[in-house]
Short mmCIF file of C-alpha atoms and ligand atoms in Angstrom, two decimals:
data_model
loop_
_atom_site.label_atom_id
_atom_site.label_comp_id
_atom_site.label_asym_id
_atom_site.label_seq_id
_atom_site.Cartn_x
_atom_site.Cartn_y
_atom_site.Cartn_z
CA UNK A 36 0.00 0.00 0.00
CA UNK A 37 1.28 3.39 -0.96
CA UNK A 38 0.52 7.22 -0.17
CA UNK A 39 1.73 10.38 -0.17
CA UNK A 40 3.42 9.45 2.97
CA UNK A 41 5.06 6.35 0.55
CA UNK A 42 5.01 2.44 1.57
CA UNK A 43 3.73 1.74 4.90
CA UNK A 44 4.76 -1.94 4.59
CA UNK A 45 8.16 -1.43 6.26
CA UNK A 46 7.08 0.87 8.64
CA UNK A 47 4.20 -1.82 10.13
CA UNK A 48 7.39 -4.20 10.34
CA UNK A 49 9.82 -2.07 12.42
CA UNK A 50 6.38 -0.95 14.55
CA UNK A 51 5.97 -4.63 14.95
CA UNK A 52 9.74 -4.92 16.16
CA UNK A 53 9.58 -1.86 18.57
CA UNK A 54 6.22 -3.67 19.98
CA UNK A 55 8.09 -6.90 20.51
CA UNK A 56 10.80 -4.86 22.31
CA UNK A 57 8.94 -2.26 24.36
CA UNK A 58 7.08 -5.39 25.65
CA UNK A 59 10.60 -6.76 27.05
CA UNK A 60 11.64 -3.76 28.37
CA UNK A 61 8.33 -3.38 30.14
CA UNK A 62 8.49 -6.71 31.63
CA UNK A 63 11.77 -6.48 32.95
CA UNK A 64 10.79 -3.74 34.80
CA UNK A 65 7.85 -4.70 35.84
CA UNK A 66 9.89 -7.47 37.67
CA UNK A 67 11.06 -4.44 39.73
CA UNK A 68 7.70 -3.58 40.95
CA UNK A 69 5.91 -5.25 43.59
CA UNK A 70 2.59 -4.13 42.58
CA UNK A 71 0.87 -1.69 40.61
CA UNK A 72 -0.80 1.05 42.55
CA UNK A 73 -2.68 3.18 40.06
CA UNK A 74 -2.59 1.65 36.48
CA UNK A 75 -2.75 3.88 32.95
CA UNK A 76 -6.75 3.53 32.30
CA UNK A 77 -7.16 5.13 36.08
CA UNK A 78 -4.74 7.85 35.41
CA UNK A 79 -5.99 8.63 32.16
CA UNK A 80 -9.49 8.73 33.66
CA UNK A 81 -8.49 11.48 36.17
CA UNK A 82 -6.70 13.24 34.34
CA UNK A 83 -9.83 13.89 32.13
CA UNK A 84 -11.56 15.25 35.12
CA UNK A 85 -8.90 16.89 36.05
CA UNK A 86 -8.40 19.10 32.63
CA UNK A 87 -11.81 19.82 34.10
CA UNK A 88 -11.56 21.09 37.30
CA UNK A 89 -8.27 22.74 36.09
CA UNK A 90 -9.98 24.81 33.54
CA UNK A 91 -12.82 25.83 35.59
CA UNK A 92 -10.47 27.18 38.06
CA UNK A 93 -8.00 29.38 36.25
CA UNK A 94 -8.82 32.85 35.66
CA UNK A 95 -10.46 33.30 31.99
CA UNK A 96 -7.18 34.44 30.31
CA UNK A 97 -2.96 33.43 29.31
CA UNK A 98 -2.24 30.36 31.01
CA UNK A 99 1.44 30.21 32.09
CA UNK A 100 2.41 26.53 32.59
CA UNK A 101 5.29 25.32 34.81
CA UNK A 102 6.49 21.68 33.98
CA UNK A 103 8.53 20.83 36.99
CA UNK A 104 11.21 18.42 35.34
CA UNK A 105 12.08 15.87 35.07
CA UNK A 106 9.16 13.98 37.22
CA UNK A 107 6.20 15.82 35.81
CA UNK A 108 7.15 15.39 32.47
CA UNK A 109 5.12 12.38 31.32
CA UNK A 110 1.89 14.21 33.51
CA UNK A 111 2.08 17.55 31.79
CA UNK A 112 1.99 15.88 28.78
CA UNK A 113 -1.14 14.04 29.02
CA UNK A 114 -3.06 16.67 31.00
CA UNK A 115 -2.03 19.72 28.76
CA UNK A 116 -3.25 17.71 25.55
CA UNK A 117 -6.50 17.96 27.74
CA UNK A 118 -7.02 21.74 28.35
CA UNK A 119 -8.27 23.46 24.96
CA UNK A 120 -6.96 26.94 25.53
CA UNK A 121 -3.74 28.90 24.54
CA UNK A 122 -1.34 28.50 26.71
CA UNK A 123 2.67 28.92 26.95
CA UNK A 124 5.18 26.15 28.52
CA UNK A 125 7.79 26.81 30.25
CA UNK A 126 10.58 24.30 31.98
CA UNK A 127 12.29 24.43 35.42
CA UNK A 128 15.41 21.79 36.73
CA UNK A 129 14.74 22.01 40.39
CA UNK A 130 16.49 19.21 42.69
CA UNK A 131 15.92 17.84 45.77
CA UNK A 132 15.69 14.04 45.68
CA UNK A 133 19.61 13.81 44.16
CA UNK A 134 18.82 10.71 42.78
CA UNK A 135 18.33 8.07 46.25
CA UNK A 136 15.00 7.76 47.98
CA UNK A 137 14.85 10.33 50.86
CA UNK A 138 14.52 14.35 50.05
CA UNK A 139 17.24 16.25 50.85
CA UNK A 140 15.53 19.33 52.85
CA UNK A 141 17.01 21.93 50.23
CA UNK A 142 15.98 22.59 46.54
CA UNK A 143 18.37 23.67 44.29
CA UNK A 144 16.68 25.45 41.10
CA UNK A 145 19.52 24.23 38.50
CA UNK A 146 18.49 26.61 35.28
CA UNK A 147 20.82 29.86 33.80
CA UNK A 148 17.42 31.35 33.23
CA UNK A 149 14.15 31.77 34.92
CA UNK A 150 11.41 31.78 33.00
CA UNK A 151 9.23 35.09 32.44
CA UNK A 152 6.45 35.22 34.49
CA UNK A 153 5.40 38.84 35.64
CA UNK A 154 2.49 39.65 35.77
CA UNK A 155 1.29 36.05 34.67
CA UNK A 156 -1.36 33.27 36.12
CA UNK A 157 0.74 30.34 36.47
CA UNK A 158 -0.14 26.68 36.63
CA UNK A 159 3.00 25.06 38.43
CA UNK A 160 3.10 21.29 37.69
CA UNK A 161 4.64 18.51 39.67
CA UNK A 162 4.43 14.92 39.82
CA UNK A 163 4.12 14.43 43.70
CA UNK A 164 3.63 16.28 46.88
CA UNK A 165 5.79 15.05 49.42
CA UNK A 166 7.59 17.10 52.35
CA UNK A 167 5.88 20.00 50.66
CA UNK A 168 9.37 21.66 50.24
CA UNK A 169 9.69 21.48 46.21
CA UNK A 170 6.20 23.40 45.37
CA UNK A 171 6.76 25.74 48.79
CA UNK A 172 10.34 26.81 47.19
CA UNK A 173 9.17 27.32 43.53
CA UNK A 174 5.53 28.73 44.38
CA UNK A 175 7.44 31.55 46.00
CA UNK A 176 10.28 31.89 43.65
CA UNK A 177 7.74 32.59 41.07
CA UNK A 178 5.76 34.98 42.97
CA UNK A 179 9.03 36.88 44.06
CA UNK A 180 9.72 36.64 40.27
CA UNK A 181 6.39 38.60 40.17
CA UNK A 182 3.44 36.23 38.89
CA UNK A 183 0.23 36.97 40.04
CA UNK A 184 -1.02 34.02 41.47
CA UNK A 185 0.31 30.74 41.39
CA UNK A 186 -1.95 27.77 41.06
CA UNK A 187 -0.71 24.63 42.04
CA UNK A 188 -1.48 20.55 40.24
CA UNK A 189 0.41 17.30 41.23
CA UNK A 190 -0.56 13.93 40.28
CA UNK A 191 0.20 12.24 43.47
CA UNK A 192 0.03 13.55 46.67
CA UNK A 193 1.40 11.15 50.05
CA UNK A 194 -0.65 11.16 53.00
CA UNK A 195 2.14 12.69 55.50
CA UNK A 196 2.42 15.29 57.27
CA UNK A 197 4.72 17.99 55.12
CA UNK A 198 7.53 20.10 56.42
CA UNK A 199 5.98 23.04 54.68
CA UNK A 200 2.54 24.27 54.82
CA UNK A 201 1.66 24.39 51.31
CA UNK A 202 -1.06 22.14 49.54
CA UNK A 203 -1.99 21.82 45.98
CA UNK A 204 -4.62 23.20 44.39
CA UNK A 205 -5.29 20.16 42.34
CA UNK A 206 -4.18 16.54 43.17
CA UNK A 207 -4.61 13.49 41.00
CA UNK A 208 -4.62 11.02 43.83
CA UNK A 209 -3.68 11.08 47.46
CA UNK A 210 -1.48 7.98 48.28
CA UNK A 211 0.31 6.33 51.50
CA UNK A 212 3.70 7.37 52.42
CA UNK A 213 5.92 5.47 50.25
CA UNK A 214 8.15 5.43 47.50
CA UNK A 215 6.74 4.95 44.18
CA UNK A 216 7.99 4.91 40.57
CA UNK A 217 6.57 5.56 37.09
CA UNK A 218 4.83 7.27 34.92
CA UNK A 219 7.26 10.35 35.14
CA UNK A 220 9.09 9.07 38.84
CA UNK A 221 12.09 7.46 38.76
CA UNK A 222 14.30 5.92 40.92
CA UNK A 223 17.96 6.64 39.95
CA UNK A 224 16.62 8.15 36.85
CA UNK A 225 14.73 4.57 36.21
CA UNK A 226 11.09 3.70 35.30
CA UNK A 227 10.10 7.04 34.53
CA UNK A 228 8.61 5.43 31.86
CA UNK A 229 6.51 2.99 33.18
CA UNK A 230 2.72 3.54 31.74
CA UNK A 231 1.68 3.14 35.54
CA UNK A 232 2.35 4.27 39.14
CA UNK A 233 4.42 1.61 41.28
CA UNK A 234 5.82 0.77 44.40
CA UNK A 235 9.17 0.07 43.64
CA UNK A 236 10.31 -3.71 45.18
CA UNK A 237 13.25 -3.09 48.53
CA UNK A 238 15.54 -5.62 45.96
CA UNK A 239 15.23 -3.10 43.31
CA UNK A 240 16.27 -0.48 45.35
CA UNK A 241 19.94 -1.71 46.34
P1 LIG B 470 8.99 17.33 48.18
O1 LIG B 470 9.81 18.55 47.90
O2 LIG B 470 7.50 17.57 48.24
O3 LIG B 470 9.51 16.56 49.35
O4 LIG B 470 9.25 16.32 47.02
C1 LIG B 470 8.94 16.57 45.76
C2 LIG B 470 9.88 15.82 44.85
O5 LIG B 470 10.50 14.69 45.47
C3 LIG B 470 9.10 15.28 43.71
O6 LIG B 470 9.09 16.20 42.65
C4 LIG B 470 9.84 14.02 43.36
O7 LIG B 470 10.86 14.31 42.44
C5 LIG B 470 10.48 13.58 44.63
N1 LIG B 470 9.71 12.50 45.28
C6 LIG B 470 8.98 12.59 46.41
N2 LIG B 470 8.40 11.41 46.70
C7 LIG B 470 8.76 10.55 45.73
C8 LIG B 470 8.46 9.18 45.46
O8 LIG B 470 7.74 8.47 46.17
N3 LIG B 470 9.02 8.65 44.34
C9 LIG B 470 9.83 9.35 43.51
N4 LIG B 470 10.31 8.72 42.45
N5 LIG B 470 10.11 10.66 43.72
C10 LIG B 470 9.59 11.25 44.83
MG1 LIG B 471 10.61 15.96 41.00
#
């Protein structure tokens, strides 16, 4: 079969071959996760009602999105394909994990440049709400930076209480107080791209 776009024969093929492969890779990490806590139809679910609640929220108006990286990457990505208005992304390195399970009580914003926000309704985007410390830090770097309001959306959220009194405006799901990979989380940069949310196994984690 040919169009425009030329044969699609070999393409099926190699898409047949990445299949075969991505199914390896998923398995082997799977093997690394001692269960699945929320799986992708569940997240995908929210995060339509979430678009919702998201857009009914924020001032009629620019949208100034905040992807905290590199955890809220694969979250940002499926919820902004779900808000139908204009709006502008922008990027921030911030650190405070340093790779290893525990948080290290200081974030360290690791960009040249901060993005422009003045004057500006920002939606700040992370994938989880822990101590509290990462939003807390950023939420007022931005305001100091001089955005008007900062509104706040994490996928996950940990039942504990935070070393910072700061909430978010709009979680995805609140979950217990342990470590979890995927879909965006990693542990030593690992299983970010897991399709689900996982609690990693203790093996996995030496
Ligand atoms: P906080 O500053 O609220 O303590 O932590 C926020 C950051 O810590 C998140 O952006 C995330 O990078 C990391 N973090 C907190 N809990 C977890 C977790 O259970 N798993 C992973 N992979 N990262 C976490
Ligand atoms: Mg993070």
């Amino acid at each position: 079969m040919s169009n425009v776009h030329g044969d699609f024969s070999d393409d099926v093929k190699i898409l047949a071959l990445g299949g075969g492969a991505q199914r390896k890779y998923l398995t082997l990490m799977r093997d690394d996760i001692e269960r699945i806590l929320i799986d992708e139809a569940v997240i995908e679910k929210r995060l339509d009602s979430m678009a919702v609640e998201i857009e009914r929220d924020f001032p009629v108006g620019p949208m100034v999105v905040i992807i905290l990286l590199k955890g809220a990457l694969v979250f940002a990505a499926d919820l902004l394909r779900r808000i139908p208005r204009p709006l502008e992304i922008e990027c921030l390195n911030v650190a405070s994990y340093h790779g290893g399970r525990e948080s290290s009580g200081k974030v360290d914003f690791l960009d040249r440049h901060f993005p422009e926000v003045k004057g500006q309704h920002v939606l700040l985007l992370d994938d989880i709400l822990d101590t509290g410390r990462t939003l807390h830090a950023v939420s007022e770097r931005l305001l100091e930076e001089g955005a008007v309001a900062v509104h706040t959306a994490v996928l996950l959220a940990k039942d504990k209480e935070r070393a910072e009194h700061v909430s978010a405006d709009h979680v995805g799901f609140e979950i217990g107080d342990e470590f979890v990979v995927g879909y965006g989380l990693d542990y030593n940069g690992k299983y970010r791209n897991l399709p689900y949310v996982g609690v990693l196994k203790r093996s996995a984690a030496n």
